[in-house]
Coordinates of C-alpha atoms and ligand atoms in Angstrom, one line a residue:
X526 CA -49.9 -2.5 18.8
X527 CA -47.5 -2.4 21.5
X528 CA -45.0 -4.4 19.8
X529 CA -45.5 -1.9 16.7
X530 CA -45.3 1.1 19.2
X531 CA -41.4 0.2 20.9
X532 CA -40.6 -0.7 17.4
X533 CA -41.0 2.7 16.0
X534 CA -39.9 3.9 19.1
X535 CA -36.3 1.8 18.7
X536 CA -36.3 3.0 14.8
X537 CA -37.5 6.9 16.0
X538 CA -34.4 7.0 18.2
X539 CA -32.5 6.9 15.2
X540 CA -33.8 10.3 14.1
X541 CA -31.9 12.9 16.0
X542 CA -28.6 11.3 14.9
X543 CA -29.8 11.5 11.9
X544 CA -30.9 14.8 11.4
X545 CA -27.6 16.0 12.8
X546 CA -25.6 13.9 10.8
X547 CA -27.2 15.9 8.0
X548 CA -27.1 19.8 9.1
X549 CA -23.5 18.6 10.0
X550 CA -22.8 17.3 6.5
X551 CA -21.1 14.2 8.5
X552 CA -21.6 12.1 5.8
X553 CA -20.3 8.7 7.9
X554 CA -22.5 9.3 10.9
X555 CA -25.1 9.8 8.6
X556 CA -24.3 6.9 6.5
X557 CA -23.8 5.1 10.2
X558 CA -27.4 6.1 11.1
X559 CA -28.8 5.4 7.8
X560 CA -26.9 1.8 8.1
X561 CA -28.3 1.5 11.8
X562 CA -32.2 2.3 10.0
X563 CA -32.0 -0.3 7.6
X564 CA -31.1 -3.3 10.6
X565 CA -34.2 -1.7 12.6
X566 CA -36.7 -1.4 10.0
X567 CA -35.8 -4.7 7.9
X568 CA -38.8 -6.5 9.0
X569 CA -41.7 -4.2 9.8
X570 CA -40.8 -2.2 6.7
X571 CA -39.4 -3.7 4.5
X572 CA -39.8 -1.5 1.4
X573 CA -38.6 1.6 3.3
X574 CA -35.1 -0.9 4.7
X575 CA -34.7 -1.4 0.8
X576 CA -35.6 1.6 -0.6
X577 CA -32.9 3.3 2.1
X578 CA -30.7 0.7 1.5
X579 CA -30.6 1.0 -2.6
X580 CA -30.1 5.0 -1.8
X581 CA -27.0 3.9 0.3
X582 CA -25.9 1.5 -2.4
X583 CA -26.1 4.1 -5.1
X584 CA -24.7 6.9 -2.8
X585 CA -21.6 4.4 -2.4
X586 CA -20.7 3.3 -5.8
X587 CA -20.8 7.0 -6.8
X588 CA -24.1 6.7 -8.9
X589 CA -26.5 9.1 -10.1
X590 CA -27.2 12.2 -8.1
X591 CA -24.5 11.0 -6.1
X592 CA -21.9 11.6 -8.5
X593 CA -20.1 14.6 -8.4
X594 CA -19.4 16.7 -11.7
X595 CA -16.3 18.0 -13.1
X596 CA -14.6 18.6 -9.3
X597 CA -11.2 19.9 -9.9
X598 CA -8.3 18.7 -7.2
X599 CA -8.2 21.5 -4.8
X600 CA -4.6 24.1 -5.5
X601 CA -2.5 25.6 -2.6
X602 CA -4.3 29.2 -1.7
X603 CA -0.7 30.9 -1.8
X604 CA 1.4 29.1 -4.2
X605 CA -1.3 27.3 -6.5
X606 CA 0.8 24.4 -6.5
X607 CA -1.4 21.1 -7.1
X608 CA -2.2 19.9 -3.8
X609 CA -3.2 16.6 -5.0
X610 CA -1.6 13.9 -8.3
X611 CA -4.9 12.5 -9.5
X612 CA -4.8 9.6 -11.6
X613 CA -8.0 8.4 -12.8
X614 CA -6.6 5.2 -15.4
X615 CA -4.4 3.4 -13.9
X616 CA -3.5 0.5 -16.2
X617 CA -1.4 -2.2 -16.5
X618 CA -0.5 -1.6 -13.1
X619 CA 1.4 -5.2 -11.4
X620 CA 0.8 -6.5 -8.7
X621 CA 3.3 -7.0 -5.7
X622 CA 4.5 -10.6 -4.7
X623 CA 3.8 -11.0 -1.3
X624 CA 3.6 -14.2 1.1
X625 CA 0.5 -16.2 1.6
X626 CA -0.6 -14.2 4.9
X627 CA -0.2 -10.5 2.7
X628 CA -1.7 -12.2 0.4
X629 CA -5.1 -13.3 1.8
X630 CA -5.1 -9.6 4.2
X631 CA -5.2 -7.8 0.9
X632 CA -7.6 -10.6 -0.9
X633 CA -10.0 -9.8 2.2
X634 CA -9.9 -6.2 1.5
X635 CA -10.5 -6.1 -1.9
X636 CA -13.4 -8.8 -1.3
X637 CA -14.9 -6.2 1.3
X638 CA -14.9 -3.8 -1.5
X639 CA -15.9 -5.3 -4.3
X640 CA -19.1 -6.4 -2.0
X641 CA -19.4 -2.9 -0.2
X642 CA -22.9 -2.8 -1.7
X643 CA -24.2 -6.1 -0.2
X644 CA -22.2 -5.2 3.1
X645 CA -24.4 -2.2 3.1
X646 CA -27.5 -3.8 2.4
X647 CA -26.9 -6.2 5.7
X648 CA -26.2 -3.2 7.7
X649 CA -22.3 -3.7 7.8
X650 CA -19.7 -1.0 7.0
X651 CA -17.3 -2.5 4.9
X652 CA -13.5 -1.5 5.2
X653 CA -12.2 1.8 4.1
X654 CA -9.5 2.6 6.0
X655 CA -6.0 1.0 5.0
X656 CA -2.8 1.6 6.2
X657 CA 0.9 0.0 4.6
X658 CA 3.7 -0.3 6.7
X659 CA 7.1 -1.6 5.3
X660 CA 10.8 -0.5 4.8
X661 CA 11.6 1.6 1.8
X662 CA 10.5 -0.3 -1.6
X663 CA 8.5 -3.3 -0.2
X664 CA 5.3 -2.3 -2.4
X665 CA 3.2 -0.1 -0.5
X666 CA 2.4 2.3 -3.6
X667 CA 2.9 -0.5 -5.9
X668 CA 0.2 -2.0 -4.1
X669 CA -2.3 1.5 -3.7
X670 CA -2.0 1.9 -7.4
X671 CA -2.7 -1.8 -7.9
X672 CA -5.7 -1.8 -6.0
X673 CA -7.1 1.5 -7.8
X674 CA -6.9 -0.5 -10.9
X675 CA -8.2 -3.8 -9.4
X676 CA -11.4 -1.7 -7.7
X677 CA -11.8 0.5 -11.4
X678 CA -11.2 3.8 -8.7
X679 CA -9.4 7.0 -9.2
X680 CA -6.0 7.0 -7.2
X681 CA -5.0 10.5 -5.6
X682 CA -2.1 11.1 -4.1
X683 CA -1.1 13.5 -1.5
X684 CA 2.8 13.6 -0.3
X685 CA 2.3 14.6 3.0
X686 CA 6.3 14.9 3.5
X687 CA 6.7 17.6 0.3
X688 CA 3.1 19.4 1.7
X689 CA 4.2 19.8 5.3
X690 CA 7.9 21.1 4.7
X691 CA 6.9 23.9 2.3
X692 CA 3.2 24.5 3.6
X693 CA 2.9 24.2 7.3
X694 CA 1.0 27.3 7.5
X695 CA -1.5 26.3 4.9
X696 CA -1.5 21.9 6.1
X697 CA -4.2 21.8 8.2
X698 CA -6.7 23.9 5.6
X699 CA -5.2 22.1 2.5
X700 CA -6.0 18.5 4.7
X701 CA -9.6 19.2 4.8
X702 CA -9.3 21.1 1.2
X703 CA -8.2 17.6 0.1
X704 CA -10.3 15.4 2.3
X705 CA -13.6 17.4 0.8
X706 CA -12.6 16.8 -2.4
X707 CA -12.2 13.2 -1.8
X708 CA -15.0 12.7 -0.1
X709 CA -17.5 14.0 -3.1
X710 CA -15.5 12.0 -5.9
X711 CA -15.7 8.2 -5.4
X712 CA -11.7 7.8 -5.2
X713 CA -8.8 6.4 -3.5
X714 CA -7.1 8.9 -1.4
X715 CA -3.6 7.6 -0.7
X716 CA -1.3 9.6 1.5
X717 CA 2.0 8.8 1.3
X718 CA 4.9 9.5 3.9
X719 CA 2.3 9.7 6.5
X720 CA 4.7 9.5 9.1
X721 CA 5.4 13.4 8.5
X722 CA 1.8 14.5 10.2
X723 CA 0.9 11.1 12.3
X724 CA 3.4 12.2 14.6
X725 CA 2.6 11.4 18.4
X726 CA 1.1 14.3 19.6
X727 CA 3.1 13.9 23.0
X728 CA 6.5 14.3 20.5
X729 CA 8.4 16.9 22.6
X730 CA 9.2 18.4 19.3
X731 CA 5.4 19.0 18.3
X732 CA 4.6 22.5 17.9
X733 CA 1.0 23.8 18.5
X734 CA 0.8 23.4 14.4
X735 CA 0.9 19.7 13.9
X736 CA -0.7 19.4 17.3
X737 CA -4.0 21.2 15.0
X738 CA -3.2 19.3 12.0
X739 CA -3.3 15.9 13.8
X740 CA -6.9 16.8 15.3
X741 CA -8.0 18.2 12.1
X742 CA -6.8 15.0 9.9
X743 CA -8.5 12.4 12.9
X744 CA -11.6 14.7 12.4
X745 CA -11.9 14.0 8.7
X746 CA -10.8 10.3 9.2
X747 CA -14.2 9.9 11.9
X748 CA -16.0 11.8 9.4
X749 CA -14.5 9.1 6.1
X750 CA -17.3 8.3 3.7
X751 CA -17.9 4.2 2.7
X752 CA -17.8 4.6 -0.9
X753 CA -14.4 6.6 -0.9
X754 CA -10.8 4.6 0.5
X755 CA -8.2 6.4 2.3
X756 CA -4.9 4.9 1.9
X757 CA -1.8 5.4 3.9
X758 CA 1.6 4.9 3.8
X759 CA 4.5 4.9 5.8
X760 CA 8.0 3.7 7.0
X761 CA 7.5 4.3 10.4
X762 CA 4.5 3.2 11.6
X763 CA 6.5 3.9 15.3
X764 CA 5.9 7.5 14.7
X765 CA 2.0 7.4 14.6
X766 CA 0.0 8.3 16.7
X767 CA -2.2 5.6 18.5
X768 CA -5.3 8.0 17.9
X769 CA -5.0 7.7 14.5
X770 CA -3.5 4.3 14.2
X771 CA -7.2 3.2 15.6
X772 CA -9.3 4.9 13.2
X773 CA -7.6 3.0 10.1
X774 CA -9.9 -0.9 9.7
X775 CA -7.2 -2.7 8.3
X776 CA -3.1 -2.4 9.0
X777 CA -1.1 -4.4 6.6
X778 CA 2.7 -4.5 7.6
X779 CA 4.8 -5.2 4.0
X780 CA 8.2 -7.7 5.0
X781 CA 10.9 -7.4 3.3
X782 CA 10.5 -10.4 0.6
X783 CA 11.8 -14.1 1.6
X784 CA 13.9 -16.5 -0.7
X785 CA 10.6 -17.5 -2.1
X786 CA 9.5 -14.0 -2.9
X787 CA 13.0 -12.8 -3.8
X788 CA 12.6 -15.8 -6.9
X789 CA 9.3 -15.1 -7.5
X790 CA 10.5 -11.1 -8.2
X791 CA 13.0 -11.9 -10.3
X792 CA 11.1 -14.9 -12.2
X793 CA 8.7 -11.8 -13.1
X794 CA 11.5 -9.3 -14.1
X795 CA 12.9 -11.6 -16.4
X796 CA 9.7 -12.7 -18.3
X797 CA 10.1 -15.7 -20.9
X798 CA 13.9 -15.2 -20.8
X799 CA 13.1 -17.4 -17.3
X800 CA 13.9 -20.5 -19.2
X801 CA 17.8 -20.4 -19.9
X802 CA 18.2 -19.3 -16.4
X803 CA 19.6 -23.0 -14.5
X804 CA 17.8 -24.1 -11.1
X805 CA 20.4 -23.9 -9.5
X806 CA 21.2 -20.1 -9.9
X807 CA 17.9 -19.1 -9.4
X808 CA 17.9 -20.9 -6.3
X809 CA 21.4 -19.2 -5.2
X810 CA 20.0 -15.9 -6.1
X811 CA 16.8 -16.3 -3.7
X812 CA 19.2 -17.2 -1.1
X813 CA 22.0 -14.3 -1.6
X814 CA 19.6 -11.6 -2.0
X815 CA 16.4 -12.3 0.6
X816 CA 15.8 -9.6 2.9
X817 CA 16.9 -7.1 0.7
X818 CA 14.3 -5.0 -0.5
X819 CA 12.0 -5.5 -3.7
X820 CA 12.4 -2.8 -5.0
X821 CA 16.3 -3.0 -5.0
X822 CA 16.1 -6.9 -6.2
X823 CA 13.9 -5.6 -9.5
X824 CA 16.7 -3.1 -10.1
X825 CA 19.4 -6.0 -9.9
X826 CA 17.5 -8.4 -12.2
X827 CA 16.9 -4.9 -14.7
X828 CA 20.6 -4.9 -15.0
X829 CA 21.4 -8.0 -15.1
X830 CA 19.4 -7.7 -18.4
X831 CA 21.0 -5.1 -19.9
X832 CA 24.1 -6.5 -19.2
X833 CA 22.9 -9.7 -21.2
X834 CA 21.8 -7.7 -23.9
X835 CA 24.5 -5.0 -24.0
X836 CA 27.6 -7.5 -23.7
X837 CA 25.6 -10.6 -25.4
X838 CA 26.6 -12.6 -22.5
X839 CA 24.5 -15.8 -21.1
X840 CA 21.9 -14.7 -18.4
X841 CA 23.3 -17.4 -16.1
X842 CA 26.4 -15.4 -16.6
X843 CA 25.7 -11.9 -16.6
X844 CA 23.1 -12.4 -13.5
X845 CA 26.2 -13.9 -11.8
X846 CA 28.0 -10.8 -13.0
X847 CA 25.7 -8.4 -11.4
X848 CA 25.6 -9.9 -8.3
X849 CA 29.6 -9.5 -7.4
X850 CA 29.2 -6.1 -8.9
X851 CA 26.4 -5.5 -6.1
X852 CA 28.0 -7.0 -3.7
X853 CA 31.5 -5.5 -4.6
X854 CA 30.0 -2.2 -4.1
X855 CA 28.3 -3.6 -1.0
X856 CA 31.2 -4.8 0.4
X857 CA 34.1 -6.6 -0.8
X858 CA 34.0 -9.2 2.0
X859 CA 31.0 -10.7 0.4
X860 CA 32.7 -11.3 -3.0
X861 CA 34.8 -14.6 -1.6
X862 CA 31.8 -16.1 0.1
X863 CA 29.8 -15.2 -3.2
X864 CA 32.3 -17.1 -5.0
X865 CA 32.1 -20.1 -2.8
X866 CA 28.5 -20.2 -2.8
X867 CA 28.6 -20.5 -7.0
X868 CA 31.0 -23.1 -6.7
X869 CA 28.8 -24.9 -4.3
X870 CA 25.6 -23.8 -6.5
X871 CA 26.9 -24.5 -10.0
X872 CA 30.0 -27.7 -9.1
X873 CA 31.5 -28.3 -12.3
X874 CA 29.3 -26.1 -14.5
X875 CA 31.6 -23.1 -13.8
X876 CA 35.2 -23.2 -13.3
X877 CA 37.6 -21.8 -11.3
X878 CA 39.0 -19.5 -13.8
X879 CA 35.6 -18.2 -14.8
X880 CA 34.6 -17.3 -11.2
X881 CA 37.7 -15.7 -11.2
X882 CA 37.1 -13.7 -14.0
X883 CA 33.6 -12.5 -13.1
X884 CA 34.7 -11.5 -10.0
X885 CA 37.8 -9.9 -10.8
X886 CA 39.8 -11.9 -8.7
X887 CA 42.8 -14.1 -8.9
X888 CA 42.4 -18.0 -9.2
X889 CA 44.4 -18.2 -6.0
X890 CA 42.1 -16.1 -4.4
X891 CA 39.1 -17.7 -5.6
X892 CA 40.8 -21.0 -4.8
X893 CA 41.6 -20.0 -0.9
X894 CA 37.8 -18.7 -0.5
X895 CA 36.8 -21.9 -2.2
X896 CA 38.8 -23.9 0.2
X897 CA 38.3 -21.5 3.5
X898 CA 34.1 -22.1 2.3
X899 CA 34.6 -25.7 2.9
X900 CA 36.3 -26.0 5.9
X901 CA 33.4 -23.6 7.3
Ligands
ATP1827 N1 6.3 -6.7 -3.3 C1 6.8 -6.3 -4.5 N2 6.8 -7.1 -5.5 C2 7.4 -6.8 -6.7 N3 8.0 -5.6 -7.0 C3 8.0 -4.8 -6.0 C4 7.5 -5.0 -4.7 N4 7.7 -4.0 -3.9 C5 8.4 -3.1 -4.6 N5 8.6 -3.5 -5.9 C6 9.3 -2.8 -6.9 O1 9.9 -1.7 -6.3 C7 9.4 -0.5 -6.9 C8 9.2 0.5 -5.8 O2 8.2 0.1 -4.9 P1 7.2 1.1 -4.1 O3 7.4 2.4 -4.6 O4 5.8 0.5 -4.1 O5 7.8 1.0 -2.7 P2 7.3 1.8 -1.3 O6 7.1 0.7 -0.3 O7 6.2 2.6 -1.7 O8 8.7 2.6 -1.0 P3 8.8 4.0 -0.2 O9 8.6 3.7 1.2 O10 10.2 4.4 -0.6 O11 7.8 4.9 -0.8 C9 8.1 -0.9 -7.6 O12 7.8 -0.1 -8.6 C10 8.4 -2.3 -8.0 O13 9.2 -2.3 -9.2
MG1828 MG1 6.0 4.7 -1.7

């Protein structure tokens, strides 16, 4: 009887929480509570744990009741301008080639996911809360679209870059216009260029504006339901505030791509045409073009294509091409040391006079940069 009386009493503690939670309509402390009933009632009652724990299941996979009909993105007040792209299909989205550790951070998220139910069952929140770092064009909306089609979710996107410049006045009510929205729909919500808001709020340039707008977007972050994702993205994860940087569950910091990746990128660009293409330039490529960024290493191997196709030249040849044309509008320097390193890469398979004519060079020249690589 005792044992049953500080039981209920552990369990009744719950309650206010609770009840708050609900008048509040803070659906993640009331999800927290709920999550917090179902660890404290799983052995004395076990059919009310379950039956709260199915409602929490249902509530985050977006079933039933829980589903929300025919929600329209929310519009600008003023201007009516979309606030919101929503994309509910996304198909045949790729995804990014990352190293082994990017890999297994992103295999761990999308395991949390896929088992958010079970998670919830045990009491556990799984992770909602992303955010991508990374340079210009290492993947990070690559990988938010991937992930909406890997998880079967709706992706919507909100450039907080575009929204802030033309709507300061209107940020902070369109934020929690957008984060309501998101919150009944079962979706991804990826903000992109979060940078623009995140900003410290000690910034000497912060005006009392995005001081409101950064306590108004860490409100609806606390407040972040499980069955929903919130996605951000940004190239200067410097910028952010430590505030918000806490709320987010998992960080994932994109690298520019390695000789390994940099193959592995251009292996996929170039499909079953892969097989004419020699070891050995494949190899040079990875070397030549690591640490630049994917993005810029698909366009290279796109045109490398074309140029295959358009001029009907070898790929081996029109890849080499491509890359003195990159790196002649890079800088010239690099053409003599590219020409060495093909020599080196390719020995008798590619002449002189052929380097010389890819490159635009003279022989003489070639020869002197072919001579000056060996002697360094
Ligand atoms: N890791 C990657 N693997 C393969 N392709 C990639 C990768 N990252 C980027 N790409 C290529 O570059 C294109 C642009 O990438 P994406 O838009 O995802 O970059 P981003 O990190 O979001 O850049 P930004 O900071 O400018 O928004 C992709 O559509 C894809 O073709
Ligand atoms: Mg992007």
């Amino acid at each position: 009887m005792r044992k049953n009386n500080i039981i209920e009493q552990s369990w009744a503690n719950d309650l206010p929480a609770l009840v708050e939670a609900g008048l509040l309509e803070d659906k993640k402390n009331l999800e927290l509570s709920a999550i917090s009933l179902v660890r404290r009632l799983r052995n004395e009652f076990p059919d009310v744990a379950k039956g709260i724990a199915a409602v929490l299941s249902g509530y985050s996979k977006g079933n039933g009741a829980f589903r929300s009909v025919g929600v329209s993105p929310p519009a600008d007040r003023d201007t009516h301008a979309n606030l919101l792209q929503v994309d509910d299909a996304t198909r045949g989205a790729l995804k990014p080639v990352f190293d082994a550790r990017i890999e297994s951070e992103v295999a761990r998220f999308v395991a949390e996911r896929e088992r958010a139910e079970e998670l919830l069952k045990a009491g556990v929140m799984p992770a909602n809360k992303l955010l991508l770092t990374g340079a210009p064009g290492t993947g990070k909306t690559m990988l938010a679209t991937w992930l909406a089609q890997k998880l079967e979710m709706k992706i919507a996107v909100f450039d907080l870059a575009t929204s802030l410049s033309s709507l300061l006045g209107n940020t902070g009510l369109n934020i929690k216009r957008i984060f309501s929205y998101a919150k009944q729909e079962s979706i991804i919500l990826f903000l992109d260029e979060f940078d623009a808001i995140a900003k410290r709020r000690d910034d000497a340039t912060d005006v009392g504006e995005l001081k409101r707008i950064v306590n108004v977007l860490l409100k609806e972050m606390e407040s972040w339901p499980s069955r929903s994702i919130l996605i951000a993205a940004t190239n200067h994860p410097e910028l952010l505030d430590p505030a918000i940087y806490r709320r987010f569950d998992s960080c994932v910091s994109l690298p520019l791509p390695d000789k390994e990746q940099v193959i592995a990128i251009i292996a996929r660009s170039l499909g079953e045409r892969l097989d004419t293409v020699s070891p050995s330039i494949l190899d040079l490529l990875g070397e030549v073009l690591k640490g630049k960024n994917a993005s810029e290493i698909v366009l290279y191997s796109n045109n490398a294509i074309k140029h295959h196709l358009i001029n009907e030249m070898p790929l081996d040849e029109s890849l080499m091409t491509t890359l003195l044309d990159c790196a002649r509008r890079e800088n010239s320097k690099k053409i003599g040391i590219l020409c060495y390193a093909m020599k080196q890469a390719l020995g008798s398979k590619i002449s002189v006079r052929k380097l010389a004519e890819l490159s635009g060079l003279s022989t003489t020249t070639v020869q002197y940069h072919i001579k000056k690589g060996v002697k360094q």
